[in-house]
mmCIF file of C-alpha atoms in Angstrom:
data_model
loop_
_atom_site.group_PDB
_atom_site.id
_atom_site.type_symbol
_atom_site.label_atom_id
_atom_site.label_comp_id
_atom_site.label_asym_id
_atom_site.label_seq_id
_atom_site.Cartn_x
_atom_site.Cartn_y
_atom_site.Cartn_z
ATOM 1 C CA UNK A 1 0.000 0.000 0.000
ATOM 2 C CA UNK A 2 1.478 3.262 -1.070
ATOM 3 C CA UNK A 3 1.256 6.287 1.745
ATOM 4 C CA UNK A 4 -0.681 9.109 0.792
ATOM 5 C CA UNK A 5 2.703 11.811 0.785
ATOM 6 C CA UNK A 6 4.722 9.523 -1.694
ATOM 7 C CA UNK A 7 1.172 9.695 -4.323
ATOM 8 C CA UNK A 8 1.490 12.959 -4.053
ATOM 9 C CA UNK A 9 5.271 13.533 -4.339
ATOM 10 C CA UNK A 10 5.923 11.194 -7.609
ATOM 11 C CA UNK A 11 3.776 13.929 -9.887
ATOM 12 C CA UNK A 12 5.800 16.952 -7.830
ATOM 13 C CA UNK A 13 8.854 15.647 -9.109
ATOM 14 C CA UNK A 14 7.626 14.168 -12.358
ATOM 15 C CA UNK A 15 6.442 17.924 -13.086
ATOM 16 C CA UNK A 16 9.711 19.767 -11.381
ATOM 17 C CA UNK A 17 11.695 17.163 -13.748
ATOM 18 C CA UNK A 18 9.236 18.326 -17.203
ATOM 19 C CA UNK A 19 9.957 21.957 -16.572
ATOM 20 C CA UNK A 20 13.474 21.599 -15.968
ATOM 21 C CA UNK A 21 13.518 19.684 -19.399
ATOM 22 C CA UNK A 22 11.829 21.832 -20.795
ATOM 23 C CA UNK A 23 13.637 24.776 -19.920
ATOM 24 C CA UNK A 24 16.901 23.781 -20.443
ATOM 25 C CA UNK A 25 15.635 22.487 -23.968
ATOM 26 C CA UNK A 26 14.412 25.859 -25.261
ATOM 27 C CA UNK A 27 17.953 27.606 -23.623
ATOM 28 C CA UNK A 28 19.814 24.977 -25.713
ATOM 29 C CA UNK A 29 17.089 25.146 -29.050
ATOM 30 C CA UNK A 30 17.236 28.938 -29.087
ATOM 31 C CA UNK A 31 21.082 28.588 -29.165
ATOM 32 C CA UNK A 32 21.307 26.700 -31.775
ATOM 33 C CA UNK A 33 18.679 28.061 -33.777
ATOM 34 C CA UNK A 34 20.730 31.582 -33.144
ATOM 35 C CA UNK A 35 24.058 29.703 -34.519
ATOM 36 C CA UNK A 36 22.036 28.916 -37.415
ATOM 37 C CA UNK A 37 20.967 32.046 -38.219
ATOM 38 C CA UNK A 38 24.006 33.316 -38.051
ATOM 39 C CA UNK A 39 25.596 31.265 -40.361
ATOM 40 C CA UNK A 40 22.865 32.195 -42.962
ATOM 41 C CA UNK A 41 23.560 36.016 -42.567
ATOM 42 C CA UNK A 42 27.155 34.881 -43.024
ATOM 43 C CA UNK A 43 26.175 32.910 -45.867
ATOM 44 C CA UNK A 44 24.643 36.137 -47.913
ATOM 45 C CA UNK A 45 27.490 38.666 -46.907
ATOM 46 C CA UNK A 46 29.956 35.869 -48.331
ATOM 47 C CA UNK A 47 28.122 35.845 -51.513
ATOM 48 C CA UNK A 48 28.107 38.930 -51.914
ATOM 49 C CA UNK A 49 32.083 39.531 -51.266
ATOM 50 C CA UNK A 50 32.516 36.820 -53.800
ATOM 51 C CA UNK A 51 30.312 38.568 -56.557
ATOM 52 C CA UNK A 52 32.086 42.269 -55.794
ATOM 53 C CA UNK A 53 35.406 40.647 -56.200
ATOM 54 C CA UNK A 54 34.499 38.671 -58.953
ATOM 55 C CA UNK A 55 33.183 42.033 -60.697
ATOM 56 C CA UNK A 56 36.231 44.191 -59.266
ATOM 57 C CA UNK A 57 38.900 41.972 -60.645
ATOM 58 C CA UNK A 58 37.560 42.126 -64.158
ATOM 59 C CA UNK A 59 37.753 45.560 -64.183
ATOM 60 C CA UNK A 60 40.393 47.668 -65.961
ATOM 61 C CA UNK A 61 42.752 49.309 -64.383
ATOM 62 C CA UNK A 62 43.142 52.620 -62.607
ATOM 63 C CA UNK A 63 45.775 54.539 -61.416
ATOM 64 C CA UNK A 64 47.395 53.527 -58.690
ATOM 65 C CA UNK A 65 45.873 55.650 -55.324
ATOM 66 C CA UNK A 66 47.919 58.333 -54.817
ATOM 67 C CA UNK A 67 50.702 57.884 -51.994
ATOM 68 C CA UNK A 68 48.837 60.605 -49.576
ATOM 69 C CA UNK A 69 46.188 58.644 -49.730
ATOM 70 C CA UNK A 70 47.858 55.165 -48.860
ATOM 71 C CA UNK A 71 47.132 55.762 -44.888
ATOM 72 C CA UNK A 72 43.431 56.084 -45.005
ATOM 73 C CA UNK A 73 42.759 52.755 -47.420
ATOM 74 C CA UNK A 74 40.887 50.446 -46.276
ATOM 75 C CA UNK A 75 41.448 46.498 -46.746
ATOM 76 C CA UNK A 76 37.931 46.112 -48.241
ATOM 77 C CA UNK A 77 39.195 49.408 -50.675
ATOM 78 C CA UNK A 78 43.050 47.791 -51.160
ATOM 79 C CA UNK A 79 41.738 44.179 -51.535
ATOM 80 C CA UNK A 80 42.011 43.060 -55.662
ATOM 81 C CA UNK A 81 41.628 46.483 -56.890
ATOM 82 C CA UNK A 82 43.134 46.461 -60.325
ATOM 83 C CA UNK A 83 46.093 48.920 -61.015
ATOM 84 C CA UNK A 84 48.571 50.382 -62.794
ATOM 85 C CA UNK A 85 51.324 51.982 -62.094
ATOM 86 C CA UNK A 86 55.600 52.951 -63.610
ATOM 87 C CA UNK A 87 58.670 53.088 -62.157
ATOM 88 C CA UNK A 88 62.038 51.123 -61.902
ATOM 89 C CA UNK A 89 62.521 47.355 -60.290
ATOM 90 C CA UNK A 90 65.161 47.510 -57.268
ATOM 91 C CA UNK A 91 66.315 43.401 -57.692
ATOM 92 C CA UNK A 92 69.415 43.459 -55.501
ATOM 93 C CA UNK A 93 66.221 43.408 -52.800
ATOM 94 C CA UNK A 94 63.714 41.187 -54.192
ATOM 95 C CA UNK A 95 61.863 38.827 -51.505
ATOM 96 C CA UNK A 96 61.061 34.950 -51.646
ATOM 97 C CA UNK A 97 57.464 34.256 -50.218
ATOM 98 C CA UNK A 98 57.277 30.702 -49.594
ATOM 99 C CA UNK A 99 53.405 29.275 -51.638
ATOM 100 C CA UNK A 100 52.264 25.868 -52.742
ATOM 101 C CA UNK A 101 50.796 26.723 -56.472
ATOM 102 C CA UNK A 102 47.957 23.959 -56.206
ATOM 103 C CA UNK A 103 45.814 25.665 -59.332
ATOM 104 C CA UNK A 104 48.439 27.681 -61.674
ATOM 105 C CA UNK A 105 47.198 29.443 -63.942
ATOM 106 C CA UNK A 106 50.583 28.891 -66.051
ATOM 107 C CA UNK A 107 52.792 25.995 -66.474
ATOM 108 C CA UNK A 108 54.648 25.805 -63.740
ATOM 109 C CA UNK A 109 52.955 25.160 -59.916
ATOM 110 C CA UNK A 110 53.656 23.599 -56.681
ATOM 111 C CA UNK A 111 56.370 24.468 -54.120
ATOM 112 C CA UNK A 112 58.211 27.525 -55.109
ATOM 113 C CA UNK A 113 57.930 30.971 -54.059
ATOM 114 C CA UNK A 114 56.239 34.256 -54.934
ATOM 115 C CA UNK A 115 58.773 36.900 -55.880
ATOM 116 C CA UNK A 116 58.342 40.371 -54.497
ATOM 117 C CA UNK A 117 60.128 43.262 -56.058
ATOM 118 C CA UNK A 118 60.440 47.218 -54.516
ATOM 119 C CA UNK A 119 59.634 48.648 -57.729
ATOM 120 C CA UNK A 120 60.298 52.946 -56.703
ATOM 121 C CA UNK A 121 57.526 55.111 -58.567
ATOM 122 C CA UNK A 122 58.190 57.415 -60.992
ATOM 123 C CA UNK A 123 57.268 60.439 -60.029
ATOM 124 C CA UNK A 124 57.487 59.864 -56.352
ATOM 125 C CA UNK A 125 59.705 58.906 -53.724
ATOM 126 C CA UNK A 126 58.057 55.810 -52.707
ATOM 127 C CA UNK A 127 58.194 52.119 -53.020
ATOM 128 C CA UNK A 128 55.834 49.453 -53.171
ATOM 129 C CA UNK A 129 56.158 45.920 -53.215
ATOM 130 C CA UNK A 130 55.346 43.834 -56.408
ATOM 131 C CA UNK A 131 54.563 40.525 -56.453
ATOM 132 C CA UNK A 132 56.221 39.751 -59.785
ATOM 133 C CA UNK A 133 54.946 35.918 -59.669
ATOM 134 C CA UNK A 134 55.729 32.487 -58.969
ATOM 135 C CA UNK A 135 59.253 30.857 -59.357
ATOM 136 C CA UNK A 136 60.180 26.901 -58.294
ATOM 137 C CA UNK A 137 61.915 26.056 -55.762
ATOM 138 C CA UNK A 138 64.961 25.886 -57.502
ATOM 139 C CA UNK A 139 64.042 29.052 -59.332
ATOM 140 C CA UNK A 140 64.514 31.097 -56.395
ATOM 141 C CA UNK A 141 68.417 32.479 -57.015
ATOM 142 C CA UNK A 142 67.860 35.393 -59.961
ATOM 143 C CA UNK A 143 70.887 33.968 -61.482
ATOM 144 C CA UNK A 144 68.792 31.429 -62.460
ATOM 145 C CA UNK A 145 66.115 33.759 -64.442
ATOM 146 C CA UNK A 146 68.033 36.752 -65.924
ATOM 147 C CA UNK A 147 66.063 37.354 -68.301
ATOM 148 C CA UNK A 148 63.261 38.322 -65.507
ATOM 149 C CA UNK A 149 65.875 41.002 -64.215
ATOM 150 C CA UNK A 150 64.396 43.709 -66.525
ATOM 151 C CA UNK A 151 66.260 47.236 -66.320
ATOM 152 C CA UNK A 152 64.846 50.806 -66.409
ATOM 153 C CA UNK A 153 61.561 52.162 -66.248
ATOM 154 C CA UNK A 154 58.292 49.386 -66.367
ATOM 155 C CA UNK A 155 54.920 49.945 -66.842
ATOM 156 C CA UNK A 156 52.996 47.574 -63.948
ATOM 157 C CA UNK A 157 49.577 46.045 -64.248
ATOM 158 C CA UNK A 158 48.297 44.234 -61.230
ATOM 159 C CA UNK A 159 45.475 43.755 -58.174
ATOM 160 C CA UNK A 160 46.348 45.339 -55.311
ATOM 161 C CA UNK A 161 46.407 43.500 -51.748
ATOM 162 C CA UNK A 162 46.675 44.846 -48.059
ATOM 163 C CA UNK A 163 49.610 43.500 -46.161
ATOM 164 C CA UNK A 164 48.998 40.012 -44.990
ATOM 165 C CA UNK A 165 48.701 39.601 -40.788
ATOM 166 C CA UNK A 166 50.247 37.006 -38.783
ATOM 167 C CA UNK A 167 48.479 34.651 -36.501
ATOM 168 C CA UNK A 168 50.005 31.233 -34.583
ATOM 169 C CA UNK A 169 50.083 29.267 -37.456
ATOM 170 C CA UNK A 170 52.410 31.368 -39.557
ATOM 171 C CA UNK A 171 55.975 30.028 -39.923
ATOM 172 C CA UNK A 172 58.417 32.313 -38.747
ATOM 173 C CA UNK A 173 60.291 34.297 -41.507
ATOM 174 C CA UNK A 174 63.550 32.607 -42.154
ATOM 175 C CA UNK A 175 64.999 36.108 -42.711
ATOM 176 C CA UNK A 176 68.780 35.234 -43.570
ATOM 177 C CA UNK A 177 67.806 32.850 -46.134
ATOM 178 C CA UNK A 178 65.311 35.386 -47.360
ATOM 179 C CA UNK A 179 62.585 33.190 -47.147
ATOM 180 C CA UNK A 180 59.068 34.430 -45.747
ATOM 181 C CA UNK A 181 55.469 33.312 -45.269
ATOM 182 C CA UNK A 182 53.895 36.573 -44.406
ATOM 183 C CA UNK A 183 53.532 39.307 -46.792
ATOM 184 C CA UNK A 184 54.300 41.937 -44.536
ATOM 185 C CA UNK A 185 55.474 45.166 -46.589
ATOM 186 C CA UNK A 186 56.786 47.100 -43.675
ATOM 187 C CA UNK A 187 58.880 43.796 -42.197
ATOM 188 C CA UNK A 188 60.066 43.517 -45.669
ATOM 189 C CA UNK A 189 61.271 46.914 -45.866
ATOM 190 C CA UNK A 190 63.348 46.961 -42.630
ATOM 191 C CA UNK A 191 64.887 43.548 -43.830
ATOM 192 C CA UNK A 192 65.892 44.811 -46.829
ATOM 193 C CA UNK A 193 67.026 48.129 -45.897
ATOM 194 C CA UNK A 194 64.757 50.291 -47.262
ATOM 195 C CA UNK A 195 62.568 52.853 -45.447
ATOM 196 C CA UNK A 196 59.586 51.381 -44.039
ATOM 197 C CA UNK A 197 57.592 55.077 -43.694
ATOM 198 C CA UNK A 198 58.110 55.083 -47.838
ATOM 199 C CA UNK A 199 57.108 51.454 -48.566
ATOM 200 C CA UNK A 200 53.267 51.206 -49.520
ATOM 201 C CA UNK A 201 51.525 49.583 -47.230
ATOM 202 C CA UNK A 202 50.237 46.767 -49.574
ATOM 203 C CA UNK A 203 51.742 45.225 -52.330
ATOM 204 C CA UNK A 204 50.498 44.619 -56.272
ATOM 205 C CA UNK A 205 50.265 41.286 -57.577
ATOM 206 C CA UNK A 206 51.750 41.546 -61.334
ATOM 207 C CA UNK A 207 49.375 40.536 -64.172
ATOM 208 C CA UNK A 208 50.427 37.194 -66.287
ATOM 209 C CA UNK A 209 52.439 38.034 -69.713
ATOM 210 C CA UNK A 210 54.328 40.726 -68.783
ATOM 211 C CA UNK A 211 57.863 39.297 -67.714
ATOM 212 C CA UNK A 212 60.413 38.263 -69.909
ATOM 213 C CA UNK A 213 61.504 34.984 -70.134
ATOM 214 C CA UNK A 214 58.682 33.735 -68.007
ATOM 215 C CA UNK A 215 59.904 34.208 -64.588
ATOM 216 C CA UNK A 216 58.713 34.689 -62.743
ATOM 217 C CA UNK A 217 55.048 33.749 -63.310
ATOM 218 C CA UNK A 218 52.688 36.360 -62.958
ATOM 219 C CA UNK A 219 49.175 36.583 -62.673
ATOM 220 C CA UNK A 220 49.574 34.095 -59.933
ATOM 221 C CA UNK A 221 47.130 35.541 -57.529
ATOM 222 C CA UNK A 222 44.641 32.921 -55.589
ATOM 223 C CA UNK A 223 41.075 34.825 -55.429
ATOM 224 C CA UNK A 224 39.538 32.244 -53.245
ATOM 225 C CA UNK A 225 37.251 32.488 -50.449
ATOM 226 C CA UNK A 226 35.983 29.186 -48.374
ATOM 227 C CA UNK A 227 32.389 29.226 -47.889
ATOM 228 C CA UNK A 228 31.070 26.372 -45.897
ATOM 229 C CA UNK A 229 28.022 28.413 -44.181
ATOM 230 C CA UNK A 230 25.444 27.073 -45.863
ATOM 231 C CA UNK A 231 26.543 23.744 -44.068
ATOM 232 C CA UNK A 232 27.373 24.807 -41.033
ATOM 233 C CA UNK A 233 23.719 26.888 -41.015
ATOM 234 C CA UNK A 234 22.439 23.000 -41.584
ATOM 235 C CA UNK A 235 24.249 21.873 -39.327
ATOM 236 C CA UNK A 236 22.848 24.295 -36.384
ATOM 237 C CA UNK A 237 19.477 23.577 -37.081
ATOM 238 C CA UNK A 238 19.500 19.984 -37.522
ATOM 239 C CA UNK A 239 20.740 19.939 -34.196
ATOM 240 C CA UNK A 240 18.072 22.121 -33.172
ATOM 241 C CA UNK A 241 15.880 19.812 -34.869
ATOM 242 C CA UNK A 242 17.257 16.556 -33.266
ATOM 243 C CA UNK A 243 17.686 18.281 -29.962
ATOM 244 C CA UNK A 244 13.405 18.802 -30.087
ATOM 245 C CA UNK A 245 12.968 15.271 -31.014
ATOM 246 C CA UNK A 246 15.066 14.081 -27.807
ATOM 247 C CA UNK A 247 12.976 16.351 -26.184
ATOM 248 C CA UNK A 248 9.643 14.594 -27.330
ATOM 249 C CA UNK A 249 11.181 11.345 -26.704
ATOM 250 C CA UNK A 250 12.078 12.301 -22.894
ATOM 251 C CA UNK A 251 8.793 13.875 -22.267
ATOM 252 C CA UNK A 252 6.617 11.153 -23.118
ATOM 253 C CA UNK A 253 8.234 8.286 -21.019
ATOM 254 C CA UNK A 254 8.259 11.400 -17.429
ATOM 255 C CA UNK A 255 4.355 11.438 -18.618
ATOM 256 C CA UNK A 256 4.478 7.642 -18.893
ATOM 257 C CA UNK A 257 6.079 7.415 -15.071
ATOM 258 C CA UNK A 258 3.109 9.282 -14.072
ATOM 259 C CA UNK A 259 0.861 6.331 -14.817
#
């Protein structure tokens, strides 16, 4: 025979159990939902980065920005804007950025390095790093590429890019053996001697066809953005939806209990 205070105390519980379910269901379904949601306003402003650089680097050229100007710009203004600018190549201090080519656009690919350039501007006295392309690994020495070593004034065409930052998985630069993994334009210039508060603080990535020789390899520059929102957003809310259906599951056997 049961005692009348336990009757009464199995529902009590059964019902303090339900809400705390409950409760901590919707904290954990709103979360998720939230996560979800995110990921699909992520998902649009991705898309639409993609399309405005997929329209911007199509474009022709303009000028390059003015050097008092260079302080106020932007990434989102620097990043792939197509450019052109003149003055002379400086390749006693060319840099070697370390890059596995996976998709060249030209014939050559895979380890090697990107070769940047201080090309000085006509017309003022400032510098700015071009990326004059990619070169193998056993490329790298300019011995190897004279004909590359152009003289006098050029005329540049090429995207701009803002200098690159550094987080904890960034290889230190191996600055005696002029190698680097960070496009850093202000770094560069110290190593190299050159003035950092006259180096541009981006560099230009040097359209395909216009070295001599073929190396290095321009028009080497990866436009690529990962965009894995649209999964993560499903993600989120099948786990939302799961997380209701364990829900469901654990509510009917606490109203089963109370049988």
């Amino acid at each position: 025979m049961t005692a009348p205070g336990a009757a009464t105390a199995q529902p009590r519980s059964t019902r303090r159990q339900a809400l705390l379910l409950t409760g901590a269901t919707l904290a954990a379904f709103a979360a998720l939902v939230s996560l979800g949601t995110w990921q699909v306003h992520r998902l649009a402003w991705k898309e639409d980065l993609i399309a405005r650089v997929e329209t911007r680097v199509h474009a022709a050229p303009a000028a390059l920005p003015a050097p008092d100007t260079w302080a106020g710009l932007t990434a989102e203004e620097i990043e792939y804007r197509p450019v052109r600018l003149s003055g002379t190549f400086d390749h006693s201090r060319e840099v070697h950025v370390f890059i596995a080519l996976g998709e060249p656009k030209g014939p050559l690919g895979g380890q090697g390095y990107f070769v940047l350039t201080p090309l000085a501007l006509d017309g003022f006295d400032r510098v700015v790093f071009v990326n004059r392309g990619f070169v193998p690994l056993d490329r790298k020495d300019p011995a190897t590429r004279p004909d590359g070593q152009v003289a006098g004034t050029v005329a540049v065409t090429g995207l701009m890019r803002p200098a690159e930052g550094r987080n904890w998985l960034s290889p230190a630069d191996d600055v005696a053996r002029n190698v680097w993994f960070v496009r850093d334009p202000a770094a560069m210039a110290a190593a190299t001697g050159l003035d950092p508060a006259k180096v541009a603080p981006f560099t230009v990535d040097e359209a395909a066809g216009e070295t001599p020789g073929g190396l290095p390899q321009g028009g080497e520059t990866v436009v690529a953005f990962p965009n894995s929102h649209l999964g993560y957003a499903i993600t989120w809310y099948g786990l939302a939806a799961a997380l209701v259906g364990v829900w469901a599951v654990r509510m009917r056997a606490l109203l089963r209990s109370r049988r």
